[in-house]
Short mmCIF file of C-alpha atoms in Angstrom, two decimals:
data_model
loop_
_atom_site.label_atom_id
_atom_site.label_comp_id
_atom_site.label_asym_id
_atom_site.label_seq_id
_atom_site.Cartn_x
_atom_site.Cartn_y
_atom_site.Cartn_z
CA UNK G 1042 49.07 -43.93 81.50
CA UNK G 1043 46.80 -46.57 81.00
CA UNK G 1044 48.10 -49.85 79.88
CA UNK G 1045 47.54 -51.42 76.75
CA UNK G 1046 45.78 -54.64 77.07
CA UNK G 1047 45.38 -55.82 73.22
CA UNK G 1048 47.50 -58.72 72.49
CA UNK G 1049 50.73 -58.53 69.91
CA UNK G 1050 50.01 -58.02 66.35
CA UNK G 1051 50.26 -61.13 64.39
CA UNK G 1052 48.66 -63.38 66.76
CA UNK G 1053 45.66 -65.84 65.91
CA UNK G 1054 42.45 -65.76 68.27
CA UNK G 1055 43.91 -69.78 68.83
CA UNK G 1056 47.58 -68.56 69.60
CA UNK G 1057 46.16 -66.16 72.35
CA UNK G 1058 43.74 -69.14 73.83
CA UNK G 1059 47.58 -70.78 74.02
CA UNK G 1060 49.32 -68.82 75.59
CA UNK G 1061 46.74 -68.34 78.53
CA UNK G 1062 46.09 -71.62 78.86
CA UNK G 1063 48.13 -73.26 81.74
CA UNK G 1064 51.26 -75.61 81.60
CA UNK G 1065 49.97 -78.99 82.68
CA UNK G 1066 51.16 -82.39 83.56
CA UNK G 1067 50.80 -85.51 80.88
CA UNK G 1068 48.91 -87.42 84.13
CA UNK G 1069 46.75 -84.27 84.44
CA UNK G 1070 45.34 -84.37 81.01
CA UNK G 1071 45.91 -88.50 80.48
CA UNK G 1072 42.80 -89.63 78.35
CA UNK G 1073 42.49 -93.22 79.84
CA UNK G 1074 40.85 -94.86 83.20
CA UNK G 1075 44.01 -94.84 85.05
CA UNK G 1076 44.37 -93.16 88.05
CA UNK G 1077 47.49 -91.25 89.89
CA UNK G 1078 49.30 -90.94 92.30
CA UNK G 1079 52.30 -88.99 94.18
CA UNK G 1080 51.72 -86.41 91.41
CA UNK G 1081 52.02 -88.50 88.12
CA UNK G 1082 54.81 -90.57 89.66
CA UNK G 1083 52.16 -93.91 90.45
CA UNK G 1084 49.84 -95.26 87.58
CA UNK G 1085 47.23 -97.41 88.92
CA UNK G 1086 43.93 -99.24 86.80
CA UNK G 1087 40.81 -97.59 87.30
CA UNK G 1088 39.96 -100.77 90.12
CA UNK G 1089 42.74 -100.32 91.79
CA UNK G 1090 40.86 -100.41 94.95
CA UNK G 1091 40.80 -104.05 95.13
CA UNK G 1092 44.27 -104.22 96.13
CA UNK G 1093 43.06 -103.26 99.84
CA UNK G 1094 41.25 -106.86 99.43
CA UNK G 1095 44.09 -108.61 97.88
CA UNK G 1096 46.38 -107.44 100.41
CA UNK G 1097 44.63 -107.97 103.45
CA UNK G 1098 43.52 -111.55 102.23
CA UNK G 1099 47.42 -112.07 102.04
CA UNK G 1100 48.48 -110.32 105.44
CA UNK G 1101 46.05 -111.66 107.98
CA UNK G 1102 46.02 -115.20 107.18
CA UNK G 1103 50.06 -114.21 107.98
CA UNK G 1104 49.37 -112.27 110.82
CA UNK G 1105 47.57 -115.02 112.49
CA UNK G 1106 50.27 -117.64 111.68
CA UNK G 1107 52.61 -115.88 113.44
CA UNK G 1108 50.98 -114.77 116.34
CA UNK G 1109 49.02 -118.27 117.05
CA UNK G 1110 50.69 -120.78 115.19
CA UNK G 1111 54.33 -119.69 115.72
CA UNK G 1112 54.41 -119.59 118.92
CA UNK G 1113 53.72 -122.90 119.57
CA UNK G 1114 56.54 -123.94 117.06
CA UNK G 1115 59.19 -121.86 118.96
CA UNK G 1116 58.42 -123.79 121.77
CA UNK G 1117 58.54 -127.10 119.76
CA UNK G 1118 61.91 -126.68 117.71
CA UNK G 1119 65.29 -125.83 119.81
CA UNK G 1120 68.23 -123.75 118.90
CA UNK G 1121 66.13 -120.71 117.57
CA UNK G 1122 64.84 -123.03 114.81
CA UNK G 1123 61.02 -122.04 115.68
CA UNK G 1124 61.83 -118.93 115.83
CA UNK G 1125 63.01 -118.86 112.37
CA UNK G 1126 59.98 -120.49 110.96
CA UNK G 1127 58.27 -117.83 112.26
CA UNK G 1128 60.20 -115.18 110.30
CA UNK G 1129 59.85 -116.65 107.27
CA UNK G 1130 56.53 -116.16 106.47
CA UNK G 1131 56.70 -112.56 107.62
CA UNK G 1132 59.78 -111.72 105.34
CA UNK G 1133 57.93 -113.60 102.42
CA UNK G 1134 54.89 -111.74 102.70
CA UNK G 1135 56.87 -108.11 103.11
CA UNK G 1136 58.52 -109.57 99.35
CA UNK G 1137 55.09 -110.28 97.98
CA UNK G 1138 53.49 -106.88 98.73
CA UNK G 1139 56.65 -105.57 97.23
CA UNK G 1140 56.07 -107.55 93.77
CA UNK G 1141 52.22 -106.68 94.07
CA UNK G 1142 53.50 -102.83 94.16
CA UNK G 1143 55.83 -103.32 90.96
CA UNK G 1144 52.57 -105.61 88.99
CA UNK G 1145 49.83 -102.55 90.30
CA UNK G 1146 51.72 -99.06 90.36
CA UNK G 1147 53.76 -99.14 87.31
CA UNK G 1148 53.29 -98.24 83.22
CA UNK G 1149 52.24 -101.99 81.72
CA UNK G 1150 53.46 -100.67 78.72
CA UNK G 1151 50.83 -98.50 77.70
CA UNK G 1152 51.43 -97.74 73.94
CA UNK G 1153 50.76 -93.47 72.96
CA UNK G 1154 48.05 -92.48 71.39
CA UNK G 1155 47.74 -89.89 68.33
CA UNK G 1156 45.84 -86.63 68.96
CA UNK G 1157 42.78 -86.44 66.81
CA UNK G 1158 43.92 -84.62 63.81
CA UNK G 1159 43.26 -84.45 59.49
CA UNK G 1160 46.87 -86.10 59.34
CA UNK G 1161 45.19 -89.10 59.82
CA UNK G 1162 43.84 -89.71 56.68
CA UNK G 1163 45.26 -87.46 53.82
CA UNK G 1164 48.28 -89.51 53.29
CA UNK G 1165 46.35 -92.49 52.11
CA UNK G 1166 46.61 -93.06 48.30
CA UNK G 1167 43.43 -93.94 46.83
CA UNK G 1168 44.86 -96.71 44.30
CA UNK G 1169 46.27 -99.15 47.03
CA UNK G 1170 42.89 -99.19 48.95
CA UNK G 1171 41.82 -103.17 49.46
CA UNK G 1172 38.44 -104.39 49.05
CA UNK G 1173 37.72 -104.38 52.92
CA UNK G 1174 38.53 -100.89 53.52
CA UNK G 1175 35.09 -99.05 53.99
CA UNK G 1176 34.34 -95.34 53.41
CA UNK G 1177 32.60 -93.10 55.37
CA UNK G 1178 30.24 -90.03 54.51
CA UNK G 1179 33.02 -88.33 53.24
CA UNK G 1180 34.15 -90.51 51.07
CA UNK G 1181 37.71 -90.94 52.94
CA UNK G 1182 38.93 -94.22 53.51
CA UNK G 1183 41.70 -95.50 56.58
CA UNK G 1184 43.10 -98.64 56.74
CA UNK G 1185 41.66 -101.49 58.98
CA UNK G 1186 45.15 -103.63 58.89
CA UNK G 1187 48.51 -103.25 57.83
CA UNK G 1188 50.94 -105.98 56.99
CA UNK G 1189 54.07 -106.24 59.47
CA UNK G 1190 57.05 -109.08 59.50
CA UNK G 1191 57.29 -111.14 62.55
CA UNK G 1192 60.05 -113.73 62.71
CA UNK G 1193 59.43 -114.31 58.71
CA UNK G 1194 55.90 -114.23 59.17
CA UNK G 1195 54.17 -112.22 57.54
CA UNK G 1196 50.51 -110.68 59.85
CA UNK G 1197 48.00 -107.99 59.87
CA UNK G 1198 48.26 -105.44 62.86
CA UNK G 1199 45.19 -103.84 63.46
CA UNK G 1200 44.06 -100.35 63.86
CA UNK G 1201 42.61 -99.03 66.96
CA UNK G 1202 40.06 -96.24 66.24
CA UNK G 1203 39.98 -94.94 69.79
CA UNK G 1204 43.92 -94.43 69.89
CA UNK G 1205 44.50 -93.64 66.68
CA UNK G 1206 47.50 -96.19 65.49
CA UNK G 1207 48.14 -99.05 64.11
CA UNK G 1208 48.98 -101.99 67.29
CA UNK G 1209 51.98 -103.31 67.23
CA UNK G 1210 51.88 -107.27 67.20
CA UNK G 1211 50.21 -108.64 70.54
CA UNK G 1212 49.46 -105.51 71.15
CA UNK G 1213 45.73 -105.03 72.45
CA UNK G 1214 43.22 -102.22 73.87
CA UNK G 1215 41.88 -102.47 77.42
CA UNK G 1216 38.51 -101.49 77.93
CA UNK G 1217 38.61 -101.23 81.63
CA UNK G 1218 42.02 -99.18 81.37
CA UNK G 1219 41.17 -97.42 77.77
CA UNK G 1220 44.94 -97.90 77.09
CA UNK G 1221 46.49 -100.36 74.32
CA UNK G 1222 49.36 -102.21 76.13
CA UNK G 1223 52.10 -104.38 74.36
CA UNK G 1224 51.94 -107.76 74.61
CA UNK G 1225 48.59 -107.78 76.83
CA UNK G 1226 48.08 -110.28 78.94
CA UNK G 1227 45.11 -109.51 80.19
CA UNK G 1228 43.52 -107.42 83.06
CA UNK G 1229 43.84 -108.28 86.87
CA UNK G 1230 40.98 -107.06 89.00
CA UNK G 1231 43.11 -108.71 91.64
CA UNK G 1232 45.97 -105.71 91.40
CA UNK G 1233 43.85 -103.49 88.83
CA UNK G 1234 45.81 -102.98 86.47
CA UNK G 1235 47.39 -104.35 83.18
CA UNK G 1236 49.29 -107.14 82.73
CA UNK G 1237 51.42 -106.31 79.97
CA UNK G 1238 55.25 -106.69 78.49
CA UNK G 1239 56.70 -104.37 81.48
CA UNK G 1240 54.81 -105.92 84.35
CA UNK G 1241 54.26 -109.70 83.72
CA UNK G 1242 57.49 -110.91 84.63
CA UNK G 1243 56.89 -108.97 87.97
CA UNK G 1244 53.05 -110.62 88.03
CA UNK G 1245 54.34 -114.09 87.44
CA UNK G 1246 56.27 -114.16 90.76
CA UNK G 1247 53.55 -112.79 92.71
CA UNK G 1248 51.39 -115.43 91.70
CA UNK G 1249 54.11 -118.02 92.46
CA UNK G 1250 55.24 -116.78 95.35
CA UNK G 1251 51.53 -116.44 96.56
CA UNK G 1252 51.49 -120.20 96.13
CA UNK G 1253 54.66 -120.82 97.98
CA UNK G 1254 53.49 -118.95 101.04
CA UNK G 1255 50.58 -120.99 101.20
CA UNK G 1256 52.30 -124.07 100.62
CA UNK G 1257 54.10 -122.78 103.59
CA UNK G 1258 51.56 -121.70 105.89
CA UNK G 1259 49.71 -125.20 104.96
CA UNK G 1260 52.47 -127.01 106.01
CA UNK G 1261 53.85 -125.95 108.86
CA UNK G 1262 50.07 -125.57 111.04
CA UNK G 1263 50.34 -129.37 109.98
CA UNK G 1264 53.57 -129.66 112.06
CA UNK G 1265 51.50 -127.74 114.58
CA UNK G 1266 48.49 -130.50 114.69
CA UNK G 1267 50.78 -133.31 114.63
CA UNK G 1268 52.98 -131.87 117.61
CA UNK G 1269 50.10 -131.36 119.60
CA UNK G 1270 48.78 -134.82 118.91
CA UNK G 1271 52.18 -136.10 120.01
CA UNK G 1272 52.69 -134.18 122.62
CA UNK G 1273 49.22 -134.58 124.54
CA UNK G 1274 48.42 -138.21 122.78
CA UNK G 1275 45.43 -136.68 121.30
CA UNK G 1276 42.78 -137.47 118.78
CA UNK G 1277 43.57 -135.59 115.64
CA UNK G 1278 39.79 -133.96 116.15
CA UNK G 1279 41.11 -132.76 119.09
CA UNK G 1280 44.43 -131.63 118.27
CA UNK G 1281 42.25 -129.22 115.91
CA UNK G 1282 40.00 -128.25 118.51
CA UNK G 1283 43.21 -127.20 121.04
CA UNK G 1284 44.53 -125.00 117.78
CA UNK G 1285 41.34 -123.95 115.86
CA UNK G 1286 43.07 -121.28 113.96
CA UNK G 1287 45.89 -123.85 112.78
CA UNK G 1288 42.51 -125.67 111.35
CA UNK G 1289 41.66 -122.92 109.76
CA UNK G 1290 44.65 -121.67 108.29
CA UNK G 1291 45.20 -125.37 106.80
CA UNK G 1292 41.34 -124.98 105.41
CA UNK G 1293 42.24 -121.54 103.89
CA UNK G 1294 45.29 -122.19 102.34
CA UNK G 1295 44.40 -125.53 100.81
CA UNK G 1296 41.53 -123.68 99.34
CA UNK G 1297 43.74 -120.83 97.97
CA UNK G 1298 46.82 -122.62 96.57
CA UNK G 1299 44.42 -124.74 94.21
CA UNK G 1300 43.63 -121.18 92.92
CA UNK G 1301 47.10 -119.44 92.80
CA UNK G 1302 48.66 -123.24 91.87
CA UNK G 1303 46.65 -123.79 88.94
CA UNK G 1304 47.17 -119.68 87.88
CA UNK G 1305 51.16 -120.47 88.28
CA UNK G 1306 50.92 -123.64 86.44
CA UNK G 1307 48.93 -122.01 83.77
CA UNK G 1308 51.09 -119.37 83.50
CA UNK G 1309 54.34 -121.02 83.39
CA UNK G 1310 52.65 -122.78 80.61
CA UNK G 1311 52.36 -119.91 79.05
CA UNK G 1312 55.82 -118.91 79.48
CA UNK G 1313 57.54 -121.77 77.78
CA UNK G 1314 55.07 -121.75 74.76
CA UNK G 1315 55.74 -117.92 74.28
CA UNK G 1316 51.69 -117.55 74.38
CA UNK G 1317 49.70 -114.50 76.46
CA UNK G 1318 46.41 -115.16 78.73
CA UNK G 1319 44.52 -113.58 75.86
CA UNK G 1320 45.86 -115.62 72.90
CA UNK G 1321 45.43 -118.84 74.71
CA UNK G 1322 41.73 -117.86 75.82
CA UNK G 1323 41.01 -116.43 72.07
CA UNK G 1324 42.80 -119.95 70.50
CA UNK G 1325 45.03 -118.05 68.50
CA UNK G 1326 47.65 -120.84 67.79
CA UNK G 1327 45.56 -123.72 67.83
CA UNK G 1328 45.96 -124.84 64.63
CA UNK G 1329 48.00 -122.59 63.23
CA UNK G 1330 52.45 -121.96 64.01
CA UNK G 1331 52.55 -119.08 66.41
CA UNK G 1332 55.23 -117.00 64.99
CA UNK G 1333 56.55 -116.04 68.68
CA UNK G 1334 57.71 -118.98 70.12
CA UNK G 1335 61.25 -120.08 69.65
CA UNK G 1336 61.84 -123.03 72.02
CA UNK G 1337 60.96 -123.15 76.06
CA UNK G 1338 64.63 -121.77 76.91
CA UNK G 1339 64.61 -119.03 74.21
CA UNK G 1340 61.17 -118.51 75.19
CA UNK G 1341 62.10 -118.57 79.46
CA UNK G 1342 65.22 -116.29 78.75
CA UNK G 1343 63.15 -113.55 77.14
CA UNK G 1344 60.68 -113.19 79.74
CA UNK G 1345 62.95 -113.63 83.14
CA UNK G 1346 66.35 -112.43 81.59
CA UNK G 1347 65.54 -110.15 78.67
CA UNK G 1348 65.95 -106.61 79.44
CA UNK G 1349 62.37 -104.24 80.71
CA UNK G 1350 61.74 -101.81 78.27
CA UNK G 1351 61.33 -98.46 79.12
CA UNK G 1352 58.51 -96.54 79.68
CA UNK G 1353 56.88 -94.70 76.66
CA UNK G 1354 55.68 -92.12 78.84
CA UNK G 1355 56.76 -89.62 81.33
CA UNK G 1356 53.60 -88.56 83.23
CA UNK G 1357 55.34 -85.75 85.07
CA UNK G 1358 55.95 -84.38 81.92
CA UNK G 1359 54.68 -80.90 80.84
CA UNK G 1360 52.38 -80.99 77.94
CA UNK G 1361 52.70 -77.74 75.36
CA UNK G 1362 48.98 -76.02 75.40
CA UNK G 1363 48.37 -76.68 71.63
CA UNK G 1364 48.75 -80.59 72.58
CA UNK G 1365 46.28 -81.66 75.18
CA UNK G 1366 43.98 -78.77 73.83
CA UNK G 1367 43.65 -81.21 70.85
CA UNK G 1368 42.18 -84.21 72.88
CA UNK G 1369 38.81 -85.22 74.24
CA UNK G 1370 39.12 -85.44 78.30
CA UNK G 1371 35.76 -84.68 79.98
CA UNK G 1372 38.38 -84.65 83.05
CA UNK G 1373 39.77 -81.32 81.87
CA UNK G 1374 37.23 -80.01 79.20
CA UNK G 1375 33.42 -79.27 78.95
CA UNK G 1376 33.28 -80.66 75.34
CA UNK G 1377 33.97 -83.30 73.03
CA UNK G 1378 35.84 -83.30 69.50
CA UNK G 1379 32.83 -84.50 67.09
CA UNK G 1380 34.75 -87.44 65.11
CA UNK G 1381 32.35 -89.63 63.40
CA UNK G 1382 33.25 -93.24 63.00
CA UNK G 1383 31.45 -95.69 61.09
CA UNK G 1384 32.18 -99.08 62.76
CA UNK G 1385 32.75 -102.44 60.76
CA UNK G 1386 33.97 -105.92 61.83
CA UNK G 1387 36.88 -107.44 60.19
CA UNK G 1388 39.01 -110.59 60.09
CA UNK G 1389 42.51 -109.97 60.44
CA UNK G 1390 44.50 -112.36 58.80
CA UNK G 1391 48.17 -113.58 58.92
CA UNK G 1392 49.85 -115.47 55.47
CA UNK G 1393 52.19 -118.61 55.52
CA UNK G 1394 52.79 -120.33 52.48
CA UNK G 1395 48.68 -119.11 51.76
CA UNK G 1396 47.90 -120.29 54.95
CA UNK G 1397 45.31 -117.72 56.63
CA UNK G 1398 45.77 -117.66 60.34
CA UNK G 1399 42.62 -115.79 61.76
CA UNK G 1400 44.18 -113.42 64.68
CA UNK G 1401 41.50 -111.30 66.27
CA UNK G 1402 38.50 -109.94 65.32
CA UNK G 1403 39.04 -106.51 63.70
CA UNK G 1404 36.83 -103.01 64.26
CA UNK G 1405 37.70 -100.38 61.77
CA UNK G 1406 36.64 -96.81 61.31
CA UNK G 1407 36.63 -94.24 58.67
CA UNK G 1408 37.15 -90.68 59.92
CA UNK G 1409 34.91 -88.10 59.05
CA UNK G 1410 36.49 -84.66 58.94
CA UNK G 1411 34.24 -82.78 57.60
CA UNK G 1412 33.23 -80.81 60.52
CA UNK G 1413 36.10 -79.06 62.22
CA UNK G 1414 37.34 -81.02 65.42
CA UNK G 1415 39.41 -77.66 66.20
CA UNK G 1416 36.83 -75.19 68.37
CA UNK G 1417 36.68 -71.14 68.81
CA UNK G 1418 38.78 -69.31 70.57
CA UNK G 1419 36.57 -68.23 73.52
CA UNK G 1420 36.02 -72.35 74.04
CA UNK G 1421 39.41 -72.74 74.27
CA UNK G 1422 39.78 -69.65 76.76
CA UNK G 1423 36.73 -71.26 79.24
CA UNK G 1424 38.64 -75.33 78.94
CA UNK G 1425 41.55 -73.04 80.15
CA UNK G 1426 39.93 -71.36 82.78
CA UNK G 1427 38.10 -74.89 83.97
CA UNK G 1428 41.47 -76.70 84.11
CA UNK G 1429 42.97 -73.99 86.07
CA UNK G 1430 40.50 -74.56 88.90
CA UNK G 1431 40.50 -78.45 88.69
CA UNK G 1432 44.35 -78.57 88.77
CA UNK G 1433 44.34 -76.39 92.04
CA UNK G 1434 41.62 -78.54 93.35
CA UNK G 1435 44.36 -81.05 92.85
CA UNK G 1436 47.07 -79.83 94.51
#
């Protein structure tokens, strides 16, 4: 008896695409730059490759120290001291990598986005609507701000029209990781990736301890020179010419900690003043009270002894077919959702006693939804089919 192959009664052309579409990961259908690894388990920037060069510009300068320089120190220092200076470095630069890991391979704090859907804009009453909002062809309006309380200020979060929400405060959008991340920093091509509210704390002793390994290195090929100049009664030109690579370690590492110095400095600065990279660089509290900062110690204690937040996402995650069917991932799919946004530049705006404090330029959108973002049923059926073949390519 042949079998019948209809499906059950009751069931939509979009219910069927559904159910045969396959169970897939959130970092299989994830709609920003980032890339993955260990199966969902790493998130890395979209640049991540420059980590080969920030490592290696880390390690050999290391590797030479303590196959060159050290030795010479052993022989210099009694009682296993040399030999200990000669660990040091080594043991410093296994911590570093391991801080450079936790800055490059974790969530920065990427905030979720909203699947495209008419929800978006049919809870907005029409009365409350501001003279900046702007309409689109449709005639539908969305917000481009809306009014939160920070610290008994009162500020204008803005909407971002590729993620669909309203940012929370110091909250930005990457455009090299397509992500909004609390409390952006900014991007590091250095580790590619974010520097946001779960990874600065980790980035800020990199950057230090970066500068205390060359402070390191710098001193102790100094020892070096001046040992061999004691030792052989030597010309300090020639003490450099006995140990060229102690020369050039000393020329390398005076050359980097001005670099990594100043960035610690900076940053530290930036710590005490409860201020990000992109605040300071945009002049946001430059004339105005920034409503963050509550004193250096309040202000040290929240970023080196407040708790991390958790991750907002779990990558591994499966994602229900009727959810990741709903956004636009040329990754996965071979179309796009057609949402029309009209694009205008605002000034977002924060109140104090009628104070304005100008935040951050502002793009909003409206939303047209006049044309259906949802597609047939035998498009869903072929996004299935092509995700089926890419995720095996995968694994």
């Amino acid at each position: 008896m042949k079998r019948n192959n209809l499906p059950p009664r009751g069931l939509s052309d979009r219910q069927i695409s559904y159910n045969d579409a396959p169970a897939l990961r959130l970092y299989q259908v994830w709609q920003g730059n980032n890339e993955f690894a260990l199966r969902g388990r790493l998130i890395f920037g979209p640049d991540s490759r420059s980590l080969y060069l920030t490592i290696s510009l880390i390690v050999v300068p290391v590797i030479l120290f303590c196959s060159v320089v050290s030795q010479s120190l052993v022989n210099y220092f009694p009682d296993n001291i040399g030999l200990l200076l000669a660990i040091i470095p080594a043991v410093f630069t296994l911590y570093i990598i391991v801080l450079i890991f936790f800055v490059s391979a974790r969530d920065p704090g990427i905030i979720p986005r909203k699947p495209p859907s008419q929800d978006i804009d049919d809870n907005w009453d029409p009365a409350s609507l501001s003279a900046d909002w702007a309409p689109n062809r449709s005639n539908k309006f969305l917000a481009p701000t809306k009014s939160v309380n920070v610290n008994g200020m009162v500020v204008r979060v803005k909407f971002c029209q590729t993620c669909l929400i309203y940012r929370p405060p110091r909250c930005s959008h990457c455009s090299v990781c397509d992500n909004c991340v609390d409390r952006f920093d900014h991007h590091c091509p250095w580790v590619g990736q974010c520097i946001g509210k779960r990874n600065y704390r980790s980035f800020f002793m990199f950057v230090s301890s970066t500068t205390l390994l060359c402070l390191y290195v710098f001193s102790m090929c100094w020892v070096n020179i001046i040992m061999i100049m004691r030792e052989n009664g030597s010309s300090i030109f020639e003490a450099f010419m006995k140990s060229p690579i102690s020369g050039m370690l000393i020329t390398y590492t005076f050359t980097v900690s001005w670099f990594v110095g100043g960035l610690s400095a900076f940053h530290l600065y930036l710590v005490l003043t409860n201020q990000t990279t992109y605040e300071n660089f945009r002049n946001r509290y430059e004339r105005r009270k920034n409503p963050f900062n509550r004193g250096c110690a309040y202000n040290f204690k929240e970023v080196f002894f407040s708790t991390k937040p958790r991750s907002q996402h779990d990558f591994r995650a499966f994602i229900k077919p009727e959810v990741y069917t709903q956004y636009n991932s040329s990754k996965y799919y071979m179309y796009a959702f057609s949402l029309n946004f009209s694009k205008n530049i605002y000034e977002t705006e924060s109140s104090i006693d009628g104070n304005e404090l100008d935040l951050e330029r502002c793009e909003t959108s409206g939303m047209d939804h006049s044309s259906k973002w949802a597609t047939a049923p035998d498009l869903h059926r072929l996004a299935s089919k092509f995700v089926v073949e890419n995720v095996a390519r995968d694994k």
